[in-house]
mmCIF file of C-alpha atoms in Angstrom:
data_model
loop_
_atom_site.group_PDB
_atom_site.id
_atom_site.type_symbol
_atom_site.label_atom_id
_atom_site.label_comp_id
_atom_site.label_asym_id
_atom_site.label_seq_id
_atom_site.Cartn_x
_atom_site.Cartn_y
_atom_site.Cartn_z
ATOM 1 C CA MET Z 1 -20.347 49.942 70.394
ATOM 2 C CA ASN Z 2 -19.628 46.386 69.148
ATOM 3 C CA ARG Z 3 -18.278 45.439 72.596
ATOM 4 C CA ARG Z 4 -21.467 46.704 74.184
ATOM 5 C CA ARG Z 5 -23.648 44.713 71.790
ATOM 6 C CA HIS Z 6 -21.682 41.558 72.552
ATOM 7 C CA ALA Z 7 -22.124 42.145 76.275
ATOM 8 C CA ILE Z 8 -25.909 42.631 75.923
ATOM 9 C CA ALA Z 9 -26.191 39.482 73.776
ATOM 10 C CA ALA Z 10 -24.249 37.462 76.342
ATOM 11 C CA ALA Z 11 -26.432 38.756 79.166
ATOM 12 C CA ILE Z 12 -29.610 37.817 77.309
ATOM 13 C CA ALA Z 13 -28.234 34.320 76.706
ATOM 14 C CA VAL Z 14 -27.478 33.878 80.437
ATOM 15 C CA VAL Z 15 -30.972 35.118 81.436
ATOM 16 C CA CYS Z 16 -32.634 32.717 79.013
ATOM 17 C CA ALA Z 17 -30.607 29.812 80.345
ATOM 18 C CA LEU Z 18 -31.470 30.609 83.981
ATOM 19 C CA THR Z 19 -35.161 30.989 83.114
ATOM 20 C CA VAL Z 20 -35.184 27.497 81.664
ATOM 21 C CA LEU Z 21 -33.473 26.080 84.763
ATOM 22 C CA VAL Z 22 -35.776 27.670 87.379
ATOM 23 C CA SER Z 23 -39.071 27.380 85.532
ATOM 24 C CA PRO Z 24 -41.403 24.517 86.325
ATOM 25 C CA ALA Z 25 -41.356 21.692 83.860
ATOM 26 C CA LEU Z 26 -43.311 22.503 80.810
ATOM 27 C CA THR Z 27 -45.454 20.051 78.951
ATOM 28 C CA LEU Z 28 -43.835 19.383 75.603
ATOM 29 C CA PRO Z 29 -46.091 19.493 72.620
ATOM 30 C CA ALA Z 30 -46.949 16.160 71.101
ATOM 31 C CA ALA Z 31 -44.520 14.989 68.431
ATOM 32 C CA ALA Z 32 -45.669 15.731 64.933
ATOM 33 C CA ALA Z 33 -47.149 12.772 63.125
ATOM 34 C CA PRO Z 34 -44.666 11.164 60.677
ATOM 35 C CA LEU Z 35 -45.133 12.033 57.036
ATOM 36 C CA PRO Z 36 -46.795 9.352 54.983
ATOM 37 C CA PRO Z 37 -44.374 7.406 52.789
ATOM 38 C CA PRO Z 38 -44.217 8.554 49.159
ATOM 39 C CA PRO Z 39 -46.579 6.715 46.875
ATOM 40 C CA LYS Z 40 -45.030 3.546 45.538
ATOM 41 C CA GLN Z 41 -44.062 3.898 41.917
ATOM 42 C CA PRO Z 42 -45.732 1.347 39.685
ATOM 43 C CA LYS Z 43 -43.302 -1.285 38.487
ATOM 44 C CA LYS Z 44 -42.159 -0.741 34.910
ATOM 45 C CA THR Z 45 -43.212 -3.292 32.372
ATOM 46 C CA LEU Z 46 -40.513 -5.260 30.637
ATOM 47 C CA GLU Z 47 -41.301 -3.420 27.410
ATOM 48 C CA GLU Z 48 -40.741 -0.069 29.166
ATOM 49 C CA VAL Z 49 -37.451 -1.352 30.554
ATOM 50 C CA ARG Z 50 -36.433 -2.540 27.082
ATOM 51 C CA LYS Z 51 -37.140 0.870 25.577
ATOM 52 C CA GLU Z 52 -35.282 2.636 28.380
ATOM 53 C CA ILE Z 53 -32.221 0.407 27.978
ATOM 54 C CA ASP Z 54 -32.324 0.837 24.209
ATOM 55 C CA GLY Z 55 -32.541 4.618 24.652
ATOM 56 C CA LEU Z 56 -29.537 4.672 26.996
ATOM 57 C CA TYR Z 57 -27.434 2.659 24.560
ATOM 58 C CA ARG Z 58 -28.520 4.952 21.731
ATOM 59 C CA GLN Z 59 -27.368 7.954 23.758
ATOM 60 C CA ALA Z 60 -24.087 6.164 24.490
ATOM 61 C CA ALA Z 61 -23.668 5.545 20.740
ATOM 62 C CA ALA Z 62 -24.165 9.242 19.984
ATOM 63 C CA ALA Z 63 -21.621 10.135 22.674
ATOM 64 C CA THR Z 64 -19.240 7.537 21.195
ATOM 65 C CA ASP Z 65 -19.451 9.340 17.854
ATOM 66 C CA ALA Z 66 -18.615 12.605 19.621
ATOM 67 C CA TYR Z 67 -15.661 10.926 21.357
ATOM 68 C CA ASN Z 68 -14.346 9.351 18.156
ATOM 69 C CA LEU Z 69 -14.648 12.625 16.246
ATOM 70 C CA ALA Z 70 -12.847 14.549 18.996
ATOM 71 C CA GLU Z 71 -10.134 11.890 19.048
ATOM 72 C CA GLU Z 72 -9.721 12.071 15.278
ATOM 73 C CA ARG Z 73 -9.521 15.870 15.382
ATOM 74 C CA ALA Z 74 -7.033 15.725 18.273
ATOM 75 C CA GLU Z 75 -4.824 13.370 16.261
ATOM 76 C CA GLU Z 76 -5.015 15.724 13.280
ATOM 77 C CA GLN Z 77 -4.055 18.692 15.464
ATOM 78 C CA SER Z 78 -1.168 16.723 16.987
ATOM 79 C CA GLU Z 79 0.162 15.797 13.537
ATOM 80 C CA GLU Z 80 -0.177 19.414 12.413
ATOM 81 C CA LEU Z 81 1.705 20.602 15.498
ATOM 82 C CA VAL Z 82 4.548 18.185 14.735
ATOM 83 C CA LYS Z 83 4.748 19.490 11.144
ATOM 84 C CA LEU Z 84 4.706 23.107 12.302
ATOM 85 C CA ALA Z 85 7.395 22.398 14.892
ATOM 86 C CA ARG Z 86 9.639 20.959 12.179
ATOM 87 C CA MET Z 87 8.976 23.968 9.952
ATOM 88 C CA ILE Z 88 9.799 26.332 12.812
ATOM 89 C CA VAL Z 89 13.088 24.506 13.487
ATOM 90 C CA ALA Z 90 13.979 24.609 9.762
ATOM 91 C CA GLY Z 91 13.060 28.308 9.619
ATOM 92 C CA ARG Z 92 15.251 29.142 12.592
ATOM 93 C CA GLU Z 93 18.161 27.271 11.042
ATOM 94 C CA ARG Z 94 17.614 29.233 7.833
ATOM 95 C CA ILE Z 95 17.559 32.518 9.756
ATOM 96 C CA ASP Z 96 20.832 31.565 11.471
ATOM 97 C CA ASP Z 97 22.403 30.788 8.085
ATOM 98 C CA LEU Z 98 21.211 34.067 6.584
ATOM 99 C CA LYS Z 99 22.494 36.007 9.596
ATOM 100 C CA ALA Z 100 25.893 34.336 9.241
ATOM 101 C CA ARG Z 101 26.041 35.286 5.570
ATOM 102 C CA ALA Z 102 24.978 38.867 6.318
ATOM 103 C CA GLY Z 103 27.598 39.058 9.054
ATOM 104 C CA ALA Z 104 30.313 37.848 6.683
ATOM 105 C CA ALA Z 105 29.331 40.512 4.160
ATOM 106 C CA ALA Z 106 29.367 43.211 6.857
ATOM 107 C CA ARG Z 107 32.814 42.142 8.067
ATOM 108 C CA ALA Z 108 34.181 42.220 4.518
ATOM 109 C CA GLN Z 109 32.767 45.726 4.043
ATOM 110 C CA TYR Z 110 34.385 46.865 7.295
ATOM 111 C CA ARG Z 111 37.787 45.523 6.244
ATOM 112 C CA ASN Z 112 37.516 47.530 2.997
ATOM 113 C CA GLY Z 113 36.935 50.793 4.816
ATOM 114 C CA GLY Z 114 33.169 50.527 4.683
ATOM 115 C CA LEU Z 115 33.070 49.617 0.979
ATOM 116 C CA PRO Z 116 32.200 46.223 -0.422
ATOM 117 C CA ASP Z 117 34.760 44.405 -2.639
ATOM 118 C CA GLY Z 118 32.935 45.398 -5.801
ATOM 119 C CA ALA Z 119 33.104 49.082 -4.931
ATOM 120 C CA GLN Z 120 36.886 48.885 -4.568
ATOM 121 C CA PHE Z 121 37.152 47.808 -8.184
ATOM 122 C CA VAL Z 122 34.647 50.416 -9.401
ATOM 123 C CA LEU Z 123 36.643 53.253 -7.823
ATOM 124 C CA THR Z 124 39.858 52.254 -9.590
ATOM 125 C CA ASP Z 125 41.591 54.661 -12.034
ATOM 126 C CA ASP Z 126 41.831 51.902 -14.619
ATOM 127 C CA PRO Z 127 38.901 52.387 -17.080
ATOM 128 C CA GLN Z 128 38.997 48.796 -18.325
ATOM 129 C CA LEU Z 129 38.940 47.402 -14.773
ATOM 130 C CA PHE Z 130 36.065 49.758 -13.997
ATOM 131 C CA LEU Z 131 34.032 48.399 -16.937
ATOM 132 C CA ASP Z 132 34.870 44.797 -16.150
ATOM 133 C CA ASN Z 133 33.721 45.034 -12.532
ATOM 134 C CA ALA Z 134 30.759 47.421 -12.695
ATOM 135 C CA GLY Z 135 28.509 44.417 -13.249
ATOM 136 C CA ARG Z 136 29.946 42.677 -10.220
ATOM 137 C CA LEU Z 137 29.007 45.627 -8.022
ATOM 138 C CA LYS Z 138 25.450 45.549 -9.333
ATOM 139 C CA GLU Z 139 25.256 41.822 -8.651
ATOM 140 C CA GLY Z 140 26.603 42.395 -5.151
ATOM 141 C CA HIS Z 141 23.909 44.976 -4.388
ATOM 142 C CA LYS Z 142 21.250 42.596 -5.664
ATOM 143 C CA ALA Z 143 22.645 39.746 -3.590
ATOM 144 C CA THR Z 144 22.582 41.889 -0.434
ATOM 145 C CA LYS Z 145 19.031 43.024 -1.172
ATOM 146 C CA ASP Z 146 17.942 39.437 -1.836
ATOM 147 C CA LEU Z 147 19.590 38.302 1.382
ATOM 148 C CA LEU Z 148 17.728 40.883 3.448
ATOM 149 C CA GLY Z 149 14.486 40.104 1.638
ATOM 150 C CA GLU Z 150 14.867 36.379 2.321
ATOM 151 C CA MET Z 151 15.558 37.071 5.985
ATOM 152 C CA ASN Z 152 12.383 39.150 6.244
ATOM 153 C CA ARG Z 153 10.309 36.500 4.451
ATOM 154 C CA THR Z 154 11.683 33.709 6.623
ATOM 155 C CA GLN Z 155 10.995 35.710 9.774
ATOM 156 C CA ALA Z 156 7.428 36.369 8.596
ATOM 157 C CA GLU Z 157 6.979 32.632 7.919
ATOM 158 C CA LEU Z 158 8.250 31.822 11.406
ATOM 159 C CA THR Z 159 5.696 34.216 12.897
ATOM 160 C CA THR Z 160 2.928 32.582 10.837
ATOM 161 C CA TYR Z 161 4.030 29.069 11.881
ATOM 162 C CA ALA Z 162 4.106 30.106 15.535
ATOM 163 C CA ASN Z 163 0.598 31.598 15.312
ATOM 164 C CA GLU Z 164 -0.705 28.470 13.591
ATOM 165 C CA ALA Z 165 0.928 26.268 16.213
ATOM 166 C CA SER Z 166 -0.731 28.290 18.979
ATOM 167 C CA LEU Z 167 -4.123 27.967 17.265
ATOM 168 C CA ASN Z 168 -3.676 24.229 16.756
ATOM 169 C CA TRP Z 169 -2.672 23.803 20.387
ATOM 170 C CA THR Z 170 -5.863 25.584 21.463
ATOM 171 C CA LYS Z 171 -7.920 23.293 19.196
ATOM 172 C CA LEU Z 172 -6.086 20.246 20.522
ATOM 173 C CA GLU Z 173 -6.899 21.156 24.106
ATOM 174 C CA ALA Z 174 -10.543 21.836 23.192
ATOM 175 C CA ASN Z 175 -10.824 18.407 21.572
ATOM 176 C CA ARG Z 176 -9.264 16.773 24.622
ATOM 177 C CA VAL Z 177 -11.938 18.415 26.777
ATOM 178 C CA LYS Z 178 -14.622 17.137 24.384
ATOM 179 C CA GLN Z 179 -13.131 13.655 24.577
ATOM 180 C CA ALA Z 180 -13.186 13.653 28.367
ATOM 181 C CA ARG Z 181 -16.767 14.921 28.464
ATOM 182 C CA ALA Z 182 -17.943 12.364 25.890
ATOM 183 C CA LYS Z 183 -16.110 9.549 27.668
ATOM 184 C CA LYS Z 184 -17.893 10.350 30.928
ATOM 185 C CA GLU Z 185 -21.273 10.466 29.186
ATOM 186 C CA ILE Z 186 -20.628 7.142 27.452
ATOM 187 C CA ASN Z 187 -19.669 5.403 30.677
ATOM 188 C CA ASP Z 188 -22.583 6.948 32.578
ATOM 189 C CA LYS Z 189 -25.136 5.798 29.981
ATOM 190 C CA ILE Z 190 -23.680 2.298 29.720
ATOM 191 C CA GLU Z 191 -23.582 1.916 33.505
ATOM 192 C CA ALA Z 192 -27.184 3.107 33.794
ATOM 193 C CA ALA Z 193 -28.276 0.570 31.164
ATOM 194 C CA LYS Z 194 -26.348 -2.211 32.912
ATOM 195 C CA ARG Z 195 -27.935 -1.321 36.267
ATOM 196 C CA LEU Z 196 -31.407 -1.542 34.753
ATOM 197 C CA GLU Z 197 -30.624 -4.902 33.209
ATOM 198 C CA SER Z 198 -28.993 -6.238 36.382
ATOM 199 C CA GLN Z 199 -32.193 -5.571 38.331
ATOM 200 C CA LEU Z 200 -34.025 -8.105 36.172
ATOM 201 C CA ALA Z 201 -34.280 -11.746 37.073
ATOM 202 C CA ALA Z 202 -32.583 -14.255 34.789
ATOM 203 C CA GLU Z 203 -35.914 -15.224 33.229
ATOM 204 C CA GLU Z 204 -36.740 -11.556 32.612
ATOM 205 C CA ARG Z 205 -33.388 -10.974 30.941
ATOM 206 C CA ALA Z 206 -34.044 -13.913 28.644
ATOM 207 C CA ARG Z 207 -37.461 -12.500 27.810
ATOM 208 C CA LEU Z 208 -35.890 -9.089 27.218
ATOM 209 C CA LEU Z 209 -33.510 -10.605 24.652
ATOM 210 C CA ARG Z 210 -36.403 -12.375 22.910
ATOM 211 C CA MET Z 211 -38.346 -9.108 22.814
ATOM 212 C CA GLU Z 212 -35.385 -7.348 21.191
ATOM 213 C CA GLU Z 213 -35.137 -10.070 18.557
ATOM 214 C CA GLN Z 214 -38.883 -9.984 17.902
ATOM 215 C CA GLU Z 215 -38.834 -6.196 17.520
ATOM 216 C CA ARG Z 216 -35.984 -6.400 15.004
ATOM 217 C CA SER Z 217 -37.720 -9.207 13.148
ATOM 218 C CA ARG Z 218 -40.992 -7.251 12.887
ATOM 219 C CA ALA Z 219 -39.145 -4.207 11.560
ATOM 220 C CA GLN Z 220 -37.250 -6.305 9.007
ATOM 221 C CA THR Z 221 -40.425 -8.021 7.796
ATOM 222 C CA ALA Z 222 -42.208 -4.689 7.416
ATOM 223 C CA TRP Z 223 -39.216 -3.234 5.537
ATOM 224 C CA LEU Z 224 -38.982 -6.143 3.127
ATOM 225 C CA GLY Z 225 -42.740 -5.942 2.646
ATOM 226 C CA THR Z 226 -42.368 -2.504 1.060
ATOM 227 C CA GLY Z 227 -40.621 -4.114 -1.925
ATOM 228 C CA VAL Z 228 -37.626 -1.868 -1.392
ATOM 229 C CA LEU Z 229 -35.182 -4.516 -2.631
ATOM 230 C CA LYS Z 230 -37.031 -5.449 -5.819
ATOM 231 C CA GLY Z 231 -35.114 -4.574 -8.955
ATOM 232 C CA GLY Z 232 -31.868 -3.750 -7.155
ATOM 233 C CA SER Z 233 -28.646 -4.714 -8.913
ATOM 234 C CA GLY Z 234 -26.904 -6.064 -5.805
ATOM 235 C CA SER Z 235 -23.600 -6.230 -7.710
ATOM 236 C CA ALA Z 236 -20.582 -5.420 -5.522
ATOM 237 C CA THR Z 237 -17.358 -3.948 -6.831
ATOM 238 C CA ALA Z 238 -14.056 -5.747 -6.230
ATOM 239 C CA ALA Z 239 -13.281 -3.352 -3.381
ATOM 240 C CA GLY Z 240 -16.801 -3.806 -1.978
ATOM 241 C CA LYS Z 241 -16.335 -7.577 -1.929
ATOM 242 C CA ARG Z 242 -13.071 -7.224 0.001
ATOM 243 C CA ALA Z 243 -14.731 -4.890 2.510
ATOM 244 C CA VAL Z 244 -17.635 -7.327 2.999
ATOM 245 C CA GLU Z 245 -15.256 -10.271 3.424
ATOM 246 C CA PHE Z 246 -13.331 -8.396 6.088
ATOM 247 C CA ALA Z 247 -16.438 -7.242 7.957
ATOM 248 C CA THR Z 248 -18.081 -10.675 8.014
ATOM 249 C CA ALA Z 249 -14.820 -12.247 9.211
ATOM 250 C CA GLN Z 250 -15.176 -10.137 12.399
ATOM 251 C CA ILE Z 251 -18.506 -11.750 13.358
ATOM 252 C CA GLY Z 252 -18.434 -12.871 16.970
ATOM 253 C CA LYS Z 253 -15.974 -10.228 18.163
ATOM 254 C CA PRO Z 254 -17.265 -7.975 20.962
ATOM 255 C CA TYR Z 255 -18.492 -4.421 20.672
ATOM 256 C CA VAL Z 256 -16.256 -1.994 22.571
ATOM 257 C CA TRP Z 257 -16.857 1.718 22.181
ATOM 258 C CA GLY Z 258 -13.978 3.538 20.496
ATOM 259 C CA ALA Z 259 -12.460 0.256 19.245
ATOM 260 C CA GLU Z 260 -11.119 -0.176 15.707
ATOM 261 C CA GLY Z 261 -9.966 -3.795 15.917
ATOM 262 C CA PRO Z 262 -8.486 -6.220 15.661
ATOM 263 C CA GLY Z 263 -10.036 -7.801 18.731
ATOM 264 C CA SER Z 264 -13.121 -5.585 19.102
ATOM 265 C CA TYR Z 265 -15.011 -2.816 17.306
ATOM 266 C CA ASP Z 266 -17.629 -0.156 17.640
ATOM 267 C CA CYS Z 267 -20.032 0.292 14.731
ATOM 268 C CA SER Z 268 -18.104 2.880 12.712
ATOM 269 C CA GLY Z 269 -14.762 1.400 13.720
ATOM 270 C CA LEU Z 270 -15.866 -1.799 11.966
ATOM 271 C CA THR Z 271 -16.987 -0.081 8.754
ATOM 272 C CA GLN Z 272 -13.911 2.158 8.599
ATOM 273 C CA THR Z 273 -11.470 -0.714 9.165
ATOM 274 C CA ALA Z 274 -13.293 -2.956 6.687
ATOM 275 C CA TRP Z 275 -13.039 -0.359 3.939
ATOM 276 C CA ALA Z 276 -9.420 0.403 4.868
ATOM 277 C CA SER Z 277 -8.683 -3.281 4.225
ATOM 278 C CA ALA Z 278 -10.124 -2.740 0.741
ATOM 279 C CA GLY Z 279 -7.841 0.242 0.118
ATOM 280 C CA ARG Z 280 -10.351 3.014 0.784
ATOM 281 C CA ASP Z 281 -9.974 5.540 3.617
ATOM 282 C CA ILE Z 282 -13.285 6.786 5.011
ATOM 283 C CA PRO Z 283 -14.139 9.018 8.012
ATOM 284 C CA ARG Z 284 -14.016 7.560 11.514
ATOM 285 C CA THR Z 285 -17.536 8.197 12.831
ATOM 286 C CA SER Z 286 -20.957 7.163 11.564
ATOM 287 C CA GLN Z 287 -22.064 10.805 11.493
ATOM 288 C CA GLU Z 288 -19.037 11.839 9.411
ATOM 289 C CA GLN Z 289 -19.459 8.834 7.132
ATOM 290 C CA TRP Z 290 -23.053 9.928 6.569
ATOM 291 C CA ARG Z 291 -22.069 13.560 6.054
ATOM 292 C CA LEU Z 292 -19.102 13.106 3.743
ATOM 293 C CA LEU Z 293 -19.613 9.948 1.685
ATOM 294 C CA PRO Z 294 -21.737 9.907 -1.520
ATOM 295 C CA ARG Z 295 -25.354 8.970 -0.879
ATOM 296 C CA VAL Z 296 -27.352 6.451 -2.864
ATOM 297 C CA ASP Z 297 -30.993 5.450 -2.819
ATOM 298 C CA VAL Z 298 -31.812 2.452 -0.634
ATOM 299 C CA ARG Z 299 -33.247 0.713 -3.719
ATOM 300 C CA ASP Z 300 -29.884 1.011 -5.465
ATOM 301 C CA MET Z 301 -27.631 -0.217 -2.664
ATOM 302 C CA ARG Z 302 -25.149 -2.995 -3.254
ATOM 303 C CA PRO Z 303 -22.904 -5.091 -0.972
ATOM 304 C CA GLY Z 304 -20.250 -2.913 0.642
ATOM 305 C CA ASP Z 305 -22.534 0.125 0.905
ATOM 306 C CA LEU Z 306 -23.033 1.501 4.409
ATOM 307 C CA ILE Z 307 -26.487 1.816 5.941
ATOM 308 C CA VAL Z 308 -26.841 4.691 8.399
ATOM 309 C CA TYR Z 309 -29.445 4.370 11.159
ATOM 310 C CA TYR Z 310 -31.534 6.766 13.246
ATOM 311 C CA LYS Z 311 -32.147 10.459 12.718
ATOM 312 C CA ASP Z 312 -28.892 11.438 14.442
ATOM 313 C CA ALA Z 313 -26.817 8.994 12.325
ATOM 314 C CA SER Z 314 -25.619 7.367 15.543
ATOM 315 C CA HIS Z 315 -25.333 3.830 14.149
ATOM 316 C CA ILE Z 316 -24.014 2.263 10.961
ATOM 317 C CA GLY Z 317 -23.684 -1.173 9.377
ATOM 318 C CA MET Z 318 -22.441 -2.672 6.099
ATOM 319 C CA TYR Z 319 -24.864 -4.137 3.578
ATOM 320 C CA VAL Z 320 -23.822 -7.657 2.562
ATOM 321 C CA GLY Z 321 -26.695 -8.520 0.216
ATOM 322 C CA ASP Z 322 -29.994 -10.421 0.421
ATOM 323 C CA GLY Z 323 -31.469 -7.830 2.765
ATOM 324 C CA MET Z 324 -28.818 -8.391 5.435
ATOM 325 C CA MET Z 325 -26.083 -6.267 6.974
ATOM 326 C CA VAL Z 326 -23.160 -6.835 9.365
ATOM 327 C CA HIS Z 327 -22.665 -4.498 12.300
ATOM 328 C CA ALA Z 328 -21.314 -4.052 15.818
ATOM 329 C CA PRO Z 329 -24.591 -3.482 17.723
ATOM 330 C CA ARG Z 330 -23.828 -2.104 21.202
ATOM 331 C CA PRO Z 331 -22.024 -2.846 24.487
ATOM 332 C CA GLY Z 332 -22.724 -6.378 25.642
ATOM 333 C CA ARG Z 333 -23.244 -7.618 22.084
ATOM 334 C CA ASN Z 334 -20.935 -9.046 19.428
ATOM 335 C CA VAL Z 335 -20.444 -8.231 15.757
ATOM 336 C CA THR Z 336 -23.278 -10.011 13.994
ATOM 337 C CA LEU Z 337 -25.429 -10.355 10.892
ATOM 338 C CA ALA Z 338 -28.829 -8.666 11.110
ATOM 339 C CA GLY Z 339 -31.672 -7.604 8.890
ATOM 340 C CA ALA Z 340 -30.779 -4.403 7.032
ATOM 341 C CA GLY Z 341 -34.219 -3.014 7.844
ATOM 342 C CA SER Z 342 -34.313 -4.128 11.475
ATOM 343 C CA MET Z 343 -33.659 -0.563 12.650
ATOM 344 C CA GLU Z 344 -34.782 2.877 11.520
ATOM 345 C CA ILE Z 345 -32.855 3.633 8.314
ATOM 346 C CA LEU Z 346 -31.669 7.198 7.734
ATOM 347 C CA GLY Z 347 -29.969 6.521 4.412
ATOM 348 C CA VAL Z 348 -27.218 4.734 2.505
ATOM 349 C CA VAL Z 349 -23.711 5.919 1.572
ATOM 350 C CA ARG Z 350 -21.208 4.422 -0.866
ATOM 351 C CA PRO Z 351 -17.462 4.492 -0.079
ATOM 352 C CA ASP Z 352 -16.446 3.441 -3.606
#
């Protein structure tokens, strides 16, 4: 049946071809009119471009936090795996030792006709020897029982360590996937922002920078105008002073996402490293610093406190006093001093 269908189809194709060849020339229909070009998109204003670039860098900052957190978790899982591996090795060595001791006891029992040394003394006809060694037999039974119990416990621990290692390996791989995904998003957002900026003429880029500065200045003036700093103590602790000194000494170094110094920093890399120099370990990301560190009212902040920005806690800087903070702003910018209220403040946390 299939062969017949193929034959019919081939015949129809031949007939159609011959019909075209022998038929008089046909008048072709007129070509369709070309489609009108799509309407030209209105050119974006410089302010719209500024907001779009700012939004892309904000998204890159949020992705940087996700990357840094995944990296921190991956390091934790790696360290845990190393510890578990050592515990597993030690456990196996302990099992081998216990097996050797159990084997020695079994061999001794075999040599004594299936009776342990203590039993040989207990079965003696000498009453005094019987009394002297009855305790030794009891101790021998307890030792054997303890040996078997320790072997079982060690084996159970090994099973637990192996299960924990498997779980940590799964978590490690998941965090590596998160890192890769976040890294791609960061690079995509930064490249998109750079493309937008590269399309501007030199004069427009200069204007764009002035607009950014003016926007920050307006926000800072409005913030100070609320009287938020009136009555604040502004007294830093010794550790806070050391953290501020370290952070301000980094001014001029470039922002690089994921960097923790010494040549470059991202925003939370700067605050974490500054406080580490003052002897205080704090979380790696701005979101974790916001989540885990004690919070204080903005009116009560003092130098060394960390100011967290935006609703998603995607940026952070260190308050240095007099309404100013030091921070690593974004790609293409350097660590700098800026008004503490020049961006949308989410809250303040205190490492010490």
